CSV table of C-alpha atoms in Angstrom, one decimal:
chain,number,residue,atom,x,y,z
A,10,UNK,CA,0.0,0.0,0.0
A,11,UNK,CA,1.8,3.6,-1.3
A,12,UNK,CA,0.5,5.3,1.2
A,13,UNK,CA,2.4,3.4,4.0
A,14,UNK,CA,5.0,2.5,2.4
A,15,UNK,CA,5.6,5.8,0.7
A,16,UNK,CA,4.8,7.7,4.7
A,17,UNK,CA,8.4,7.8,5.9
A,18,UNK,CA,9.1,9.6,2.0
A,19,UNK,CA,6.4,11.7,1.4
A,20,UNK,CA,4.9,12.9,4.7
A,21,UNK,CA,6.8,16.3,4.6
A,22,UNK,CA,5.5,17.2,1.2
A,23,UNK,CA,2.3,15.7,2.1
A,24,UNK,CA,1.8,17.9,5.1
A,25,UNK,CA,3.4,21.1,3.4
A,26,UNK,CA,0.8,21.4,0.1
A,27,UNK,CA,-2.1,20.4,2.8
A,28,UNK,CA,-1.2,23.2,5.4
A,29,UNK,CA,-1.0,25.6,2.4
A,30,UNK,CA,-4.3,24.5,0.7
A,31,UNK,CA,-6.6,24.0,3.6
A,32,UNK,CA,-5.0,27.3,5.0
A,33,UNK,CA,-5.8,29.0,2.0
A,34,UNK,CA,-8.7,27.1,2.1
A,35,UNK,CA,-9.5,28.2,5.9
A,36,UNK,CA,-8.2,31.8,5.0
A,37,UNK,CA,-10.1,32.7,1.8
A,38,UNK,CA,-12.7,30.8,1.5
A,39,UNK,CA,-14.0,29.9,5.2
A,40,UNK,CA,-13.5,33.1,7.1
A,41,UNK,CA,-13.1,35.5,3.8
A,42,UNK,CA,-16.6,34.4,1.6
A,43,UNK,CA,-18.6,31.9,4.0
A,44,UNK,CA,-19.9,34.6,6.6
A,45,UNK,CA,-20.6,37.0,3.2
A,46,UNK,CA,-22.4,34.5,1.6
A,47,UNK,CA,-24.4,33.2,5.1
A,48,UNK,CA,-24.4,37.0,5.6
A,49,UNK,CA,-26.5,37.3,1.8
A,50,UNK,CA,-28.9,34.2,2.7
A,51,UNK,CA,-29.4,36.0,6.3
A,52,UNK,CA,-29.9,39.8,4.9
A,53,UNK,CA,-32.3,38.2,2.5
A,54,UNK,CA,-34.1,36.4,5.1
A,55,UNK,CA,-34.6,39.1,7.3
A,56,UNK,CA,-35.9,41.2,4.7
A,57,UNK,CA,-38.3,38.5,3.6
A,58,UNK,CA,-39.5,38.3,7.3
A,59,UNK,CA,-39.8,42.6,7.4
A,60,UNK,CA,-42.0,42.0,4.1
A,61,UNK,CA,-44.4,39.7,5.5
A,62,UNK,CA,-44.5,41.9,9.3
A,63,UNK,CA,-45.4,45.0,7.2
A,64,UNK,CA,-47.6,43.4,4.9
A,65,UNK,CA,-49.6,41.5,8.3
A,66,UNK,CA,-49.5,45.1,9.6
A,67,UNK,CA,-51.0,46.7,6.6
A,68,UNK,CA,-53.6,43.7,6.7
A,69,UNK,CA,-54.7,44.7,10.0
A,70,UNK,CA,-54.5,48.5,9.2
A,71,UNK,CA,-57.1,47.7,6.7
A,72,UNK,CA,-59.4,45.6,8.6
A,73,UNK,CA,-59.3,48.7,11.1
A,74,UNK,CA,-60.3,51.1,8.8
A,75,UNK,CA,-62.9,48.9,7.2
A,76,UNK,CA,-64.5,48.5,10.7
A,77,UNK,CA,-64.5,52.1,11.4
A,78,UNK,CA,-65.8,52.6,8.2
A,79,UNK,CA,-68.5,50.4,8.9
A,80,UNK,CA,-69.4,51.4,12.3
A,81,UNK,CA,-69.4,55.3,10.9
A,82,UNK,CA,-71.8,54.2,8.4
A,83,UNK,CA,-74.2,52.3,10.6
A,84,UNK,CA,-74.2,55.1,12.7
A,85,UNK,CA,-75.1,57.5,10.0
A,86,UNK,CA,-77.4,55.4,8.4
A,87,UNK,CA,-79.7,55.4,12.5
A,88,UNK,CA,-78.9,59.2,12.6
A,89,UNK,CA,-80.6,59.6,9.6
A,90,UNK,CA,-83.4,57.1,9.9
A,91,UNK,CA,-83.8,58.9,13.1
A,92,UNK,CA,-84.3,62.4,11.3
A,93,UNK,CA,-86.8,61.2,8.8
A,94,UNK,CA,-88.6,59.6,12.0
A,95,UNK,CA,-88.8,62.7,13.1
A,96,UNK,CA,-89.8,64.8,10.3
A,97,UNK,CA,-92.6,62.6,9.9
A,98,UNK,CA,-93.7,63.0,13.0
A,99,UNK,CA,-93.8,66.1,13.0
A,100,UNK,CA,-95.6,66.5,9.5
A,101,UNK,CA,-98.0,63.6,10.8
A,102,UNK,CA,-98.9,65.9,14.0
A,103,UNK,CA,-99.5,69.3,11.5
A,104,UNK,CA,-102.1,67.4,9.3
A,105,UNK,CA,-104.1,66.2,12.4
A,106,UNK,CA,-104.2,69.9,13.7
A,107,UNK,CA,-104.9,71.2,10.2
A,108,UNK,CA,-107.5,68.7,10.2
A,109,UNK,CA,-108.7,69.5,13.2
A,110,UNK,CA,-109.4,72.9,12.9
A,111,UNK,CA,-110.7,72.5,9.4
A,112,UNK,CA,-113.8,69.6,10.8
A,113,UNK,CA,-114.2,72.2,13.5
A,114,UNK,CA,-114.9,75.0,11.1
A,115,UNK,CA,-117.5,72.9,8.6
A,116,UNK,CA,-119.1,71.9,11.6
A,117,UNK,CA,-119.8,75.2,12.8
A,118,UNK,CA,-120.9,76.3,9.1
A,119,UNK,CA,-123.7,73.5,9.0
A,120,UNK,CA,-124.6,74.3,12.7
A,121,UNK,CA,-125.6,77.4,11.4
A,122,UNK,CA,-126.7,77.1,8.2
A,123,UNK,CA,-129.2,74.0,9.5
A,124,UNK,CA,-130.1,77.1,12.2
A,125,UNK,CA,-131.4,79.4,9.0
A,126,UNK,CA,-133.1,76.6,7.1
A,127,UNK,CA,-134.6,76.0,10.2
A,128,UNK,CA,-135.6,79.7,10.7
A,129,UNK,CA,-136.2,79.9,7.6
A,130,UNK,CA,-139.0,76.7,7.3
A,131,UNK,CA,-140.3,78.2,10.6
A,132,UNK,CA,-140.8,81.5,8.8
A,133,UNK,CA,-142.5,80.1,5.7
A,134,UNK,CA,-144.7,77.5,8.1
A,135,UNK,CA,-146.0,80.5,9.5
A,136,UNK,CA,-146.6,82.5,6.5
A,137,UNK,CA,-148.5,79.7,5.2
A,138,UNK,CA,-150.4,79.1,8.7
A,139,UNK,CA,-151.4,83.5,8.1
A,140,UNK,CA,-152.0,83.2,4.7
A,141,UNK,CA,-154.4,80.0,5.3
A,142,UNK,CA,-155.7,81.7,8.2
A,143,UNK,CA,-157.0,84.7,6.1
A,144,UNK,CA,-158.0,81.8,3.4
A,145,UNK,CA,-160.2,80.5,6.2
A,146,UNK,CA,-161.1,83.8,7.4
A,147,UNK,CA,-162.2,85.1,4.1
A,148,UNK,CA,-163.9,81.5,3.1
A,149,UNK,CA,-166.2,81.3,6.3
A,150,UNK,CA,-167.4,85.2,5.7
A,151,UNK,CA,-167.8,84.6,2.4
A,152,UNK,CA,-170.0,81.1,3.1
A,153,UNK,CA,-171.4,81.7,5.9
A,154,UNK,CA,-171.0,85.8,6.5
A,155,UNK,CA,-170.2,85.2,9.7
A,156,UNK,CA,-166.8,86.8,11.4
A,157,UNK,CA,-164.5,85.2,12.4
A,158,UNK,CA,-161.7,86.5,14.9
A,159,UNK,CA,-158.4,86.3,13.3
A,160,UNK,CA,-157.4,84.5,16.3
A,161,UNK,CA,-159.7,81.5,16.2
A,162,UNK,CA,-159.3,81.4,12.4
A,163,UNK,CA,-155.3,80.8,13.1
A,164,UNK,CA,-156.0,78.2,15.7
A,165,UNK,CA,-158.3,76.2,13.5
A,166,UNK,CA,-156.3,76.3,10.6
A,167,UNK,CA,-153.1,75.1,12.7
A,168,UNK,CA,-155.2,72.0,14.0
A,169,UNK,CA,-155.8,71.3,10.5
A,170,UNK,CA,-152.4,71.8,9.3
A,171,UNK,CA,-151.4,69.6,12.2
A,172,UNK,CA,-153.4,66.9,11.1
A,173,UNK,CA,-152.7,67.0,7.2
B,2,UNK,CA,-2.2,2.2,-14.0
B,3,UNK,CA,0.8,0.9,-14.7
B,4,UNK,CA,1.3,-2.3,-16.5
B,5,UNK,CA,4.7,-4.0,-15.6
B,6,UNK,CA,5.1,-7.1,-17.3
B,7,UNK,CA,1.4,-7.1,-18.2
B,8,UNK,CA,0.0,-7.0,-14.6
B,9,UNK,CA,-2.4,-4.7,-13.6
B,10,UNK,CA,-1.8,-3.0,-9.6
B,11,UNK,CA,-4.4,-1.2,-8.7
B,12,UNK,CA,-2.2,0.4,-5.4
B,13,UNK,CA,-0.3,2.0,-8.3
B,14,UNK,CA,-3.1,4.9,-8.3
B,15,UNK,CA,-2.1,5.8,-4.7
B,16,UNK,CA,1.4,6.4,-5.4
B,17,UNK,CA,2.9,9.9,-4.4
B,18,UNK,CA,4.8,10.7,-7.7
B,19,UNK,CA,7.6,13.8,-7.4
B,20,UNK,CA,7.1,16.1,-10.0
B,21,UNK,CA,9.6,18.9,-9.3
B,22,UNK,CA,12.0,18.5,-6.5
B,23,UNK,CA,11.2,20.9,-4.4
B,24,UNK,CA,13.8,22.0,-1.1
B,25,UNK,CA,14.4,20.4,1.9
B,26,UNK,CA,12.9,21.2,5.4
B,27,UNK,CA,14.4,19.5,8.9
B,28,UNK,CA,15.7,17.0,6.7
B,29,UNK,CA,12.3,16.3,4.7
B,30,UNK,CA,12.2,17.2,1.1
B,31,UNK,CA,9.5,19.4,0.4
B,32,UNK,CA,8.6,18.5,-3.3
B,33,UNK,CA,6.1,19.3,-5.3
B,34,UNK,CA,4.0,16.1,-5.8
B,35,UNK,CA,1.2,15.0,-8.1
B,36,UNK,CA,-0.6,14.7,-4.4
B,37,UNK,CA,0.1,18.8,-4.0
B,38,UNK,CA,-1.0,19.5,-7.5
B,39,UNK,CA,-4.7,17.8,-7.0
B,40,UNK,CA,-4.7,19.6,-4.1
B,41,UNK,CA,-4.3,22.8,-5.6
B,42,UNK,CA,-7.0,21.5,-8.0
B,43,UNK,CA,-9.4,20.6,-5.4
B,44,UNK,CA,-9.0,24.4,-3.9
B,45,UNK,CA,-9.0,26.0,-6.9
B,46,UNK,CA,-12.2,24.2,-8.2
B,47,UNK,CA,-14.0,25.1,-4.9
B,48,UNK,CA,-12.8,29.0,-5.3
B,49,UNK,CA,-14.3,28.9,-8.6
B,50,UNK,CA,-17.3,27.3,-7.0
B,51,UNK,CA,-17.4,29.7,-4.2
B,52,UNK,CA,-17.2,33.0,-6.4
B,53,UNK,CA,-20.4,32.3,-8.2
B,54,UNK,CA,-21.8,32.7,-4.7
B,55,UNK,CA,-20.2,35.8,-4.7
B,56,UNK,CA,-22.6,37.7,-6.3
B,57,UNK,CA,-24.4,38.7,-3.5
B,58,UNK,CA,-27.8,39.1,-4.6
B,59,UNK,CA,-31.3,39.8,-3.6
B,60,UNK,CA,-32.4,37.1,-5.8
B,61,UNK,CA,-30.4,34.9,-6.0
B,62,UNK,CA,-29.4,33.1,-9.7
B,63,UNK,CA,-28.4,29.2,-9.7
B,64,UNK,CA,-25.3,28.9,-9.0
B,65,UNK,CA,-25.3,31.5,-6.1
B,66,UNK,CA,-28.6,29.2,-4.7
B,67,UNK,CA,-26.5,26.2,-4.9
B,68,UNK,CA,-23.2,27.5,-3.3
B,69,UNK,CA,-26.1,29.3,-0.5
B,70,UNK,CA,-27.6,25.5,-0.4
B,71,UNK,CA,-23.7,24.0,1.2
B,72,UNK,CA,-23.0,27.0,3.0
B,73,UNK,CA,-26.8,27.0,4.4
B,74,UNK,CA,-26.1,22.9,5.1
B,75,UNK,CA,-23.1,23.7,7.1
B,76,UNK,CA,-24.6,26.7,8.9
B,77,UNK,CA,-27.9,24.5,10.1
B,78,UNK,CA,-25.6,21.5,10.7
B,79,UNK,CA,-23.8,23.5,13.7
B,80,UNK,CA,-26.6,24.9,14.9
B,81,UNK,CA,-28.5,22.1,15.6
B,82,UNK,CA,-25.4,20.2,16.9
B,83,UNK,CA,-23.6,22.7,19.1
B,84,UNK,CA,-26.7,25.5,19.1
B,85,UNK,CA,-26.2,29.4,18.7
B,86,UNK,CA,-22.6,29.2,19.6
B,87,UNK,CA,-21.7,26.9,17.1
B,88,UNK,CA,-21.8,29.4,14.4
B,89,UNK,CA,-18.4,30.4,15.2
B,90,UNK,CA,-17.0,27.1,14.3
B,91,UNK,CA,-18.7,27.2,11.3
B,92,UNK,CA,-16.1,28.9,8.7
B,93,UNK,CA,-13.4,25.7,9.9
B,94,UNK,CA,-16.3,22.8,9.0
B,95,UNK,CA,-17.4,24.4,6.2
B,96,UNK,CA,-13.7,24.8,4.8
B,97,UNK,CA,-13.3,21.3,5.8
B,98,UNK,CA,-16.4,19.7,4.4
B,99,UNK,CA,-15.9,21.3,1.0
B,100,UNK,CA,-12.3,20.8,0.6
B,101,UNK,CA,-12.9,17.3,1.5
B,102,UNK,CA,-15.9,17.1,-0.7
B,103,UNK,CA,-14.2,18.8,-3.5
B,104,UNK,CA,-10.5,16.4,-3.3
B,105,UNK,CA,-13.6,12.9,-3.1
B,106,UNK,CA,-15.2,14.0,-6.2
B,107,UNK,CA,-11.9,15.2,-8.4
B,108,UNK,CA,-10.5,12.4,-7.3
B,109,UNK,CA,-13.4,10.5,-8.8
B,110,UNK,CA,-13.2,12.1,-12.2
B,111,UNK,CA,-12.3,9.8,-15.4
B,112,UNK,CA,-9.3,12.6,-16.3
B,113,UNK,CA,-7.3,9.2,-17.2
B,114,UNK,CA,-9.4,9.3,-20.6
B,115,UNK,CA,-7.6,12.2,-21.2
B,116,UNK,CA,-4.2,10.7,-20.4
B,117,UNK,CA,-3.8,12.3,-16.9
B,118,UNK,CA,-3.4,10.2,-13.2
B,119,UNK,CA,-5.8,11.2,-11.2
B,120,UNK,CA,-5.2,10.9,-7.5
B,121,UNK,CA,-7.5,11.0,-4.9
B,122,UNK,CA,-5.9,13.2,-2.0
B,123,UNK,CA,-8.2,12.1,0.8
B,124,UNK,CA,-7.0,8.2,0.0
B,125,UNK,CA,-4.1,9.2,1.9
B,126,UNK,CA,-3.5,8.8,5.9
B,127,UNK,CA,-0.8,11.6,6.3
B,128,UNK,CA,-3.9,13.9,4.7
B,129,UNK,CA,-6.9,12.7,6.3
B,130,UNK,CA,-4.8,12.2,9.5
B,131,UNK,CA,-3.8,15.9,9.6
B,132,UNK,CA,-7.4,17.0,8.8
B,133,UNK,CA,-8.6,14.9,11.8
B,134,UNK,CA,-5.6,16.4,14.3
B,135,UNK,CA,-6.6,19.8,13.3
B,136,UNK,CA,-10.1,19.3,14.3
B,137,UNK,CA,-8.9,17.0,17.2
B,138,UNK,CA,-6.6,19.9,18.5
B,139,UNK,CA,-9.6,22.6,18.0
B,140,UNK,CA,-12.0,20.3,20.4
B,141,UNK,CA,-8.9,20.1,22.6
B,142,UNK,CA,-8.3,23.7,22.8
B,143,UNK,CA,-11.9,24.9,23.0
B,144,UNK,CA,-12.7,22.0,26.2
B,145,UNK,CA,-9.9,23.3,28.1
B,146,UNK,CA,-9.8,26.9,27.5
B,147,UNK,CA,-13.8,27.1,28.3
B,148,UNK,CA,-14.0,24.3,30.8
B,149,UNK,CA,-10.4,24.7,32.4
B,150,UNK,CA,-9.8,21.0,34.2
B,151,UNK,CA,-13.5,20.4,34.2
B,152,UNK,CA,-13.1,19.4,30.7
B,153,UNK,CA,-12.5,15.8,32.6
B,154,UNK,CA,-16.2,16.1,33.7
B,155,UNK,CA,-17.0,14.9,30.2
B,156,UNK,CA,-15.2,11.6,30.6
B,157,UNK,CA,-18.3,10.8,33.6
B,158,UNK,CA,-21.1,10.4,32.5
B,159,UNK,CA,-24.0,12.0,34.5
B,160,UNK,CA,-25.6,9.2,37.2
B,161,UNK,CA,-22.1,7.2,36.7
B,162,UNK,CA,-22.3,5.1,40.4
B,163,UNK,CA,-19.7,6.4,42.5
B,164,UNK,CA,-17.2,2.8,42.4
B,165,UNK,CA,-18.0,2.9,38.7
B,166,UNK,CA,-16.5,6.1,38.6
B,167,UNK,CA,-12.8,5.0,37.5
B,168,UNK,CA,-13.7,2.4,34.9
B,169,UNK,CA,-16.1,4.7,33.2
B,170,UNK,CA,-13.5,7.5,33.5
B,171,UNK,CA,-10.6,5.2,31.8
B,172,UNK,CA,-13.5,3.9,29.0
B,173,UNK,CA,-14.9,6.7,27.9
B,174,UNK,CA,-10.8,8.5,27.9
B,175,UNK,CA,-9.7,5.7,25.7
B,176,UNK,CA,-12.8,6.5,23.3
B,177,UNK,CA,-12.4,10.2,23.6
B,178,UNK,CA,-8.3,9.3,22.2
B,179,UNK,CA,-9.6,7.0,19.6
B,180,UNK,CA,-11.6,9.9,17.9
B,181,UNK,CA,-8.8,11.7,15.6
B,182,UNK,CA,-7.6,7.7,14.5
B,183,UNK,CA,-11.4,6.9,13.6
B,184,UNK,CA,-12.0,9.9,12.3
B,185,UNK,CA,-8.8,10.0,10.1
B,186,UNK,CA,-9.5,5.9,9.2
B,187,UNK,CA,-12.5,6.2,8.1
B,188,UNK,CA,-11.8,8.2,5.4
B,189,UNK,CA,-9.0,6.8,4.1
B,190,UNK,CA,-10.4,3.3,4.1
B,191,UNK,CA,-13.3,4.5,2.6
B,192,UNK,CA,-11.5,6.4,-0.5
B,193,UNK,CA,-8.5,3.6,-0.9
B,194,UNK,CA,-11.3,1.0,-0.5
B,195,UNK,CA,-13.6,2.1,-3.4
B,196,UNK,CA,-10.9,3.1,-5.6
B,197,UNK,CA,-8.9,-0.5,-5.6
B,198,UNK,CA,-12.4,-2.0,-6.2
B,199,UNK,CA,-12.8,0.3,-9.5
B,200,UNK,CA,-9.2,-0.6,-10.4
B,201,UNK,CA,-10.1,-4.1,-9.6
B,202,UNK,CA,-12.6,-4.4,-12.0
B,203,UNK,CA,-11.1,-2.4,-14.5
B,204,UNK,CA,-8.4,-4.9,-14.7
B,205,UNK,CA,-10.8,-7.8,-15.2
B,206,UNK,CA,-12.2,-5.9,-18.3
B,207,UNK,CA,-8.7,-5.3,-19.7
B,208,UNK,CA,-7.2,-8.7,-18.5
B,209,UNK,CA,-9.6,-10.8,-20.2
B,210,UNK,CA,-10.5,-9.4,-23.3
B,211,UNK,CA,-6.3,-9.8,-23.9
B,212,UNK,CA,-7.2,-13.5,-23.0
B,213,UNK,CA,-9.7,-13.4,-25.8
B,214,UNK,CA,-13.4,-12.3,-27.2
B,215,UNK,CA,-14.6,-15.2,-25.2
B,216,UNK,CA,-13.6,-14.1,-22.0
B,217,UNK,CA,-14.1,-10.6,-22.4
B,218,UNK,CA,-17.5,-11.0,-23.1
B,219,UNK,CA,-18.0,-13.1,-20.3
B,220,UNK,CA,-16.3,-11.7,-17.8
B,221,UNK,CA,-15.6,-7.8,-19.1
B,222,UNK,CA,-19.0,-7.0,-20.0
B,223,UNK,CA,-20.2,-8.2,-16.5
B,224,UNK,CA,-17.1,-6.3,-14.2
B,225,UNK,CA,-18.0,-3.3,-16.5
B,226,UNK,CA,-21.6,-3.0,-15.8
B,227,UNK,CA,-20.7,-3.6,-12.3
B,228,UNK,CA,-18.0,-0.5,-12.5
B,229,UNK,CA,-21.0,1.7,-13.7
B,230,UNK,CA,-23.4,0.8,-10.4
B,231,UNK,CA,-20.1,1.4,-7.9
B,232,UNK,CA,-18.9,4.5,-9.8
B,233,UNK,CA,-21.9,5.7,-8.5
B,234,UNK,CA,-22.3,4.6,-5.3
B,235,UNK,CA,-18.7,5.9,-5.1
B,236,UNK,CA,-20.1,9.1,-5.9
B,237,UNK,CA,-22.1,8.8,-3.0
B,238,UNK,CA,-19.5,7.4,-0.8
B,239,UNK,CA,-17.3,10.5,-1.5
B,240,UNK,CA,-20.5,13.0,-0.4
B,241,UNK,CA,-21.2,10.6,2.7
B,242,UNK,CA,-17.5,11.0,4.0
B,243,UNK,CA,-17.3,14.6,4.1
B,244,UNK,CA,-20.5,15.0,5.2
B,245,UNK,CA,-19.3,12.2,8.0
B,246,UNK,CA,-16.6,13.7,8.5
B,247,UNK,CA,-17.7,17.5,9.1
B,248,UNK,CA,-20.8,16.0,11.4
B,249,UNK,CA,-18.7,14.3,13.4
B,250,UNK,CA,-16.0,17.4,13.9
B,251,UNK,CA,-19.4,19.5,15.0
B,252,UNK,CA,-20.2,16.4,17.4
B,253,UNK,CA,-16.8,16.9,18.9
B,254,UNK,CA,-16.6,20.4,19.3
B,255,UNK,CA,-20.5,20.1,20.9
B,256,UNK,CA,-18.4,18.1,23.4
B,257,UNK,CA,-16.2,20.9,24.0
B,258,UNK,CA,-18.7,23.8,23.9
B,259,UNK,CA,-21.6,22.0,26.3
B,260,UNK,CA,-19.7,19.3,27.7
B,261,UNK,CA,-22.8,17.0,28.3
């Protein structure tokens, strides 16, 4: 096997070109670009993990104002239901008044105009009672030429009205 | 592989092969080896890799998302083992499960079409033993400089009945010392194991269909096929021992960080 039976030969040279490439190895490449390069995978990572934490943030930001949003609009939404309740209300209660007043009024106007038909019709009723009365009055002289008082004329002639 | 007198030897892929001479260091000569240049391959590779991560970008394109797919591996892999603290340790594992990962794979690669020797670094104790010292020594040094001597504390196990005490202490010492050999072992049996069995094979192919159509039908077609299914799981075993071995090194230094 060379490499025992070539030890007592070669392990000088063997050790030398090992010490100077795994020290160069060690030098450049282990302490000189390994940290950069785990530095690079590690920058990149923590940005990746800043992304996402901003992005959850801005997520949540959203959902807040979406809530307020919400809650601003149901609010103005009862404020306003709340006004047109009102309004209403109000108009419903100035009808009835109007009303009111208005039924008041006609009913007065055919309290008194029934009160002058009635006067009226009373009025006529006793024209007509006079007039028949006279009628009477003149008839009896006439017939039987004798007088009769004005008075019992009238009273006769409103028994017989009375009767039809 | 190298045919000398018309035998195959598959240990001849494992050979350290001097290319320039180098100098001389405490009496050890320093050369410049076909071992150093597949070194140099592996880290240069895994540079080129690792700059297309580079980029830096918000978005990332595919290459950087692959290069941020190991780097992200390693990164989860301490912190689940050792917790927040192990992210410290993370730039050494890394740097040890890619370079490992990277010297596997090349290794692996059929650059022989193309006249070349490839060479599998990790296949080689003096390599894989250093790699397991260094993260031997690093669990070392971390135990005792945060736990001072209570370091030991991790060699009783909690509830450990007081006469029981010295047995468990010696036990679980001896297993704590065997760490940097198994960890070393493991991958270079694994590596020098998969690679004879490809060399194996391929020297059934070539050694019978020189013995004739006959025979290389019979037996080349068959050791071929079967080269194809272990390529792959070879491919596999190559990802499985870095990953292995960079779990484990986090294991260890959890010892040293937490203790129990």
């Amino acid at each position: 096997m060379p490499q025992i039976d070539q030890i007592a030969l070669t392990y000088g040279s063997q050790i030398f070109w090992l010490l100077l490439t795994f020290g160069f190895t060690f030098l450049v490449i282990g302490l000189g670009m390994f940290p950069k390069i785990q530095g690079t995978v590690d920058a990149r990572d923590k940005r990746i993990a800043d992304d996402l934490e901003a992005a959850r943030a801005a997520n949540s930001k959203a959902d807040e104002l979406e809530e307020n949003y919400r809650v601003k609009m149901e609010k103005d939404r009862s404020e306003a239901q709340a006004v047109v309740e009102a309004s209403k209300a109000k108009a419903n209660a100035a009808a009835e008044k109007r009303k009111t007043k208005a039924n008041a009024d006609i009913t007065a106007k055919l309290a008194a105009a029934e009160a002058d038909i009635k006067a009226r019709s009373d009025e006529a009723l006793k024209e007509i009672e006079d007039v028949s009365a006279e009628v009477a009055q003149d008839m009896v002289a006439k017939i039987s030429g004798a007088k009769v008082t004005k008075a019992a004329a009238l009273k006769e002639t409103k028994a017989a009205l009375k009767h039809g | 592989m190298a045919t000398e007198e018309g035998k195959i030897d598959p240990m001849y892929q494992f050979e350290v092969q001097t290319i320039l001479e180098g100098f001389s260091l405490g009496g050890q000569q320093i050369a410049f080896t076909n071992s150093a240049v597949w070194m140099l391959v592996a880290v240069a590779g895994l540079w080129i890799f690792m700059l297309g991560g580079m980029k830096r970008e918000l978005v990332p394109g595919r290459w950087q998302m692959i290069v941020e797919t190991f780097t992200g591996f390693i990164d989860n892999m301490m912190e689940a083992n050792i917790g927040p603290a192990g992210r410290k340790y993370a730039p050494y594992v890394f740097s040890l499960f890619m370079f490992i990962l990277f010297s596997n794979i090349f290794g692996l690669l059929p650059v022989g079409v193309l006249g070349l020797h490839p060479f599998t670094v990790t296949s080689h104790l003096t390599v894989t033993g250093v790699l397991a010292i260094m993260s031997f020594s690093i669990v070392l040094i971390v135990g005792f400089a945060k736990h001072k001597l209570h370091f030991f504390s991790l060699f009783i196990p909690h509830g450990t009945p007081l006469p029981m005490i010295p047995f468990i202490f010696i036990v679980e010492l001896l297993s704590f010392l065997v760490r940097p050999f198994s960890l070393a072992l493991r991958l270079f049996v694994a590596m020098t194991a998969g690679h004879i069995l490809l060399k194996v094979l391929a020297g059934f192919v070539i050694n019978s269909t020189n013995a004739g159509a006959g025979y290389g039908v019979l037996v080349g077609i068959p050791s071929f096929a079967l080269m194809i299914g272990i390529s792959a799981l070879e491919l596999l075993v190559a990802v499985v021992q870095a990953y292995v071995f960079a779990l484990l090194t986090s294991l260890y230094i959890n010892d040293a960080e937490n203790l129990h």
